Coordinates of C-alpha atoms in Angstrom, one line a residue:
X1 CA 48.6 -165.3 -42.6
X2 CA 50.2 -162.7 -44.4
X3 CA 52.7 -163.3 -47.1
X4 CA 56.0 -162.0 -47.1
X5 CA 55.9 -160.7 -50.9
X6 CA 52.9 -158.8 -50.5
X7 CA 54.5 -155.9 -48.4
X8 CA 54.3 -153.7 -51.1
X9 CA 50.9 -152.4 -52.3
X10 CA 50.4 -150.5 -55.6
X11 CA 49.1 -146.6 -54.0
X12 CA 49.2 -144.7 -57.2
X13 CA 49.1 -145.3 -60.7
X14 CA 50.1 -142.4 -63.6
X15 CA 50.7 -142.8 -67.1
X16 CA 51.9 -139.6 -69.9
X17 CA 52.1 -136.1 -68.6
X18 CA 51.4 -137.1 -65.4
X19 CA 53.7 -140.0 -64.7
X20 CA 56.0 -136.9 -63.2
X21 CA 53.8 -136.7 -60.4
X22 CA 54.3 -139.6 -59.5
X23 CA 58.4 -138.9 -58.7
X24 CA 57.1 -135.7 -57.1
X25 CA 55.1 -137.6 -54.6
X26 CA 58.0 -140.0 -54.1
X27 CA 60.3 -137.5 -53.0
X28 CA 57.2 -136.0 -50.9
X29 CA 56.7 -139.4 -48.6
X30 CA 60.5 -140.0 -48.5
X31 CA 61.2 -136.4 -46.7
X32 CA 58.1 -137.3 -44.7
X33 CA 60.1 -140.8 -43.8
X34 CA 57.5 -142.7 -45.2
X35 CA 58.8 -145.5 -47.4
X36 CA 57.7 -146.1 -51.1
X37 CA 59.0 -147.1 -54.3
X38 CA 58.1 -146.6 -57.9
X39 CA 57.9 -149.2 -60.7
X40 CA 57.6 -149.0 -64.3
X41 CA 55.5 -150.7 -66.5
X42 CA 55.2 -149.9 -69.8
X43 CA 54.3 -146.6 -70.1
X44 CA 52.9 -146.6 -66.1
X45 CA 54.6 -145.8 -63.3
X46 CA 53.2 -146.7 -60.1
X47 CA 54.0 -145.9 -56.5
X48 CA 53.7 -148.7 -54.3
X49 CA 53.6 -147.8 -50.6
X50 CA 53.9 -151.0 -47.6
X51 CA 50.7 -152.2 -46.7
X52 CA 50.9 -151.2 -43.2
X53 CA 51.8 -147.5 -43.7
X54 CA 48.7 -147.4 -46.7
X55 CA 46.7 -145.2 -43.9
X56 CA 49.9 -142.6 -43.5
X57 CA 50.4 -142.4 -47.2
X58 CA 46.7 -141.9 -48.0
X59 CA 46.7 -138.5 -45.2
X60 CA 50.2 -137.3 -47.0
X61 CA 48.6 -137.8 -50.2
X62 CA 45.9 -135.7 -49.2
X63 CA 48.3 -133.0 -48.1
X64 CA 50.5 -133.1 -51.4
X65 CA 47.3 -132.4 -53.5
X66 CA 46.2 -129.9 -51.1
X67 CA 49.9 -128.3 -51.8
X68 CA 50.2 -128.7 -55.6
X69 CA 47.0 -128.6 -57.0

């Protein structure tokens, strides 16, 4: 049974300097129609993708680090 509150999964996790990649991929899966959001806590911000498209978002992940690394 899956529970409707658990679509969301947390993908990526950032903190500091490099809470800006985080936006970065954001933008990256929404112009690749993949659906995410982004949530703050504290001083983390994390990029939660749905579970069911975790597989897609780890392969466009892949491709944005290829990209910007």
């Amino acid at each position: 049974m899956v529970l409707w509150w658990n679509r969301w999964t947390a993908f990526r996790t950032e903190a500091g300097s490099r809470a800006d990649e985080i936006d970065r991929l954001h933008a990256y899966f929404k112009s690749n129609g993949l659906k995410s959001k982004v949530t703050l806590d504290g001083s983390l911000k994390r990029l939660h993708v749905r579970s069911n498209d975790e597989a897609r978002a780890k392969e466009l992940a892949a491709s944005f680090d290829a990209e910007h690394s």
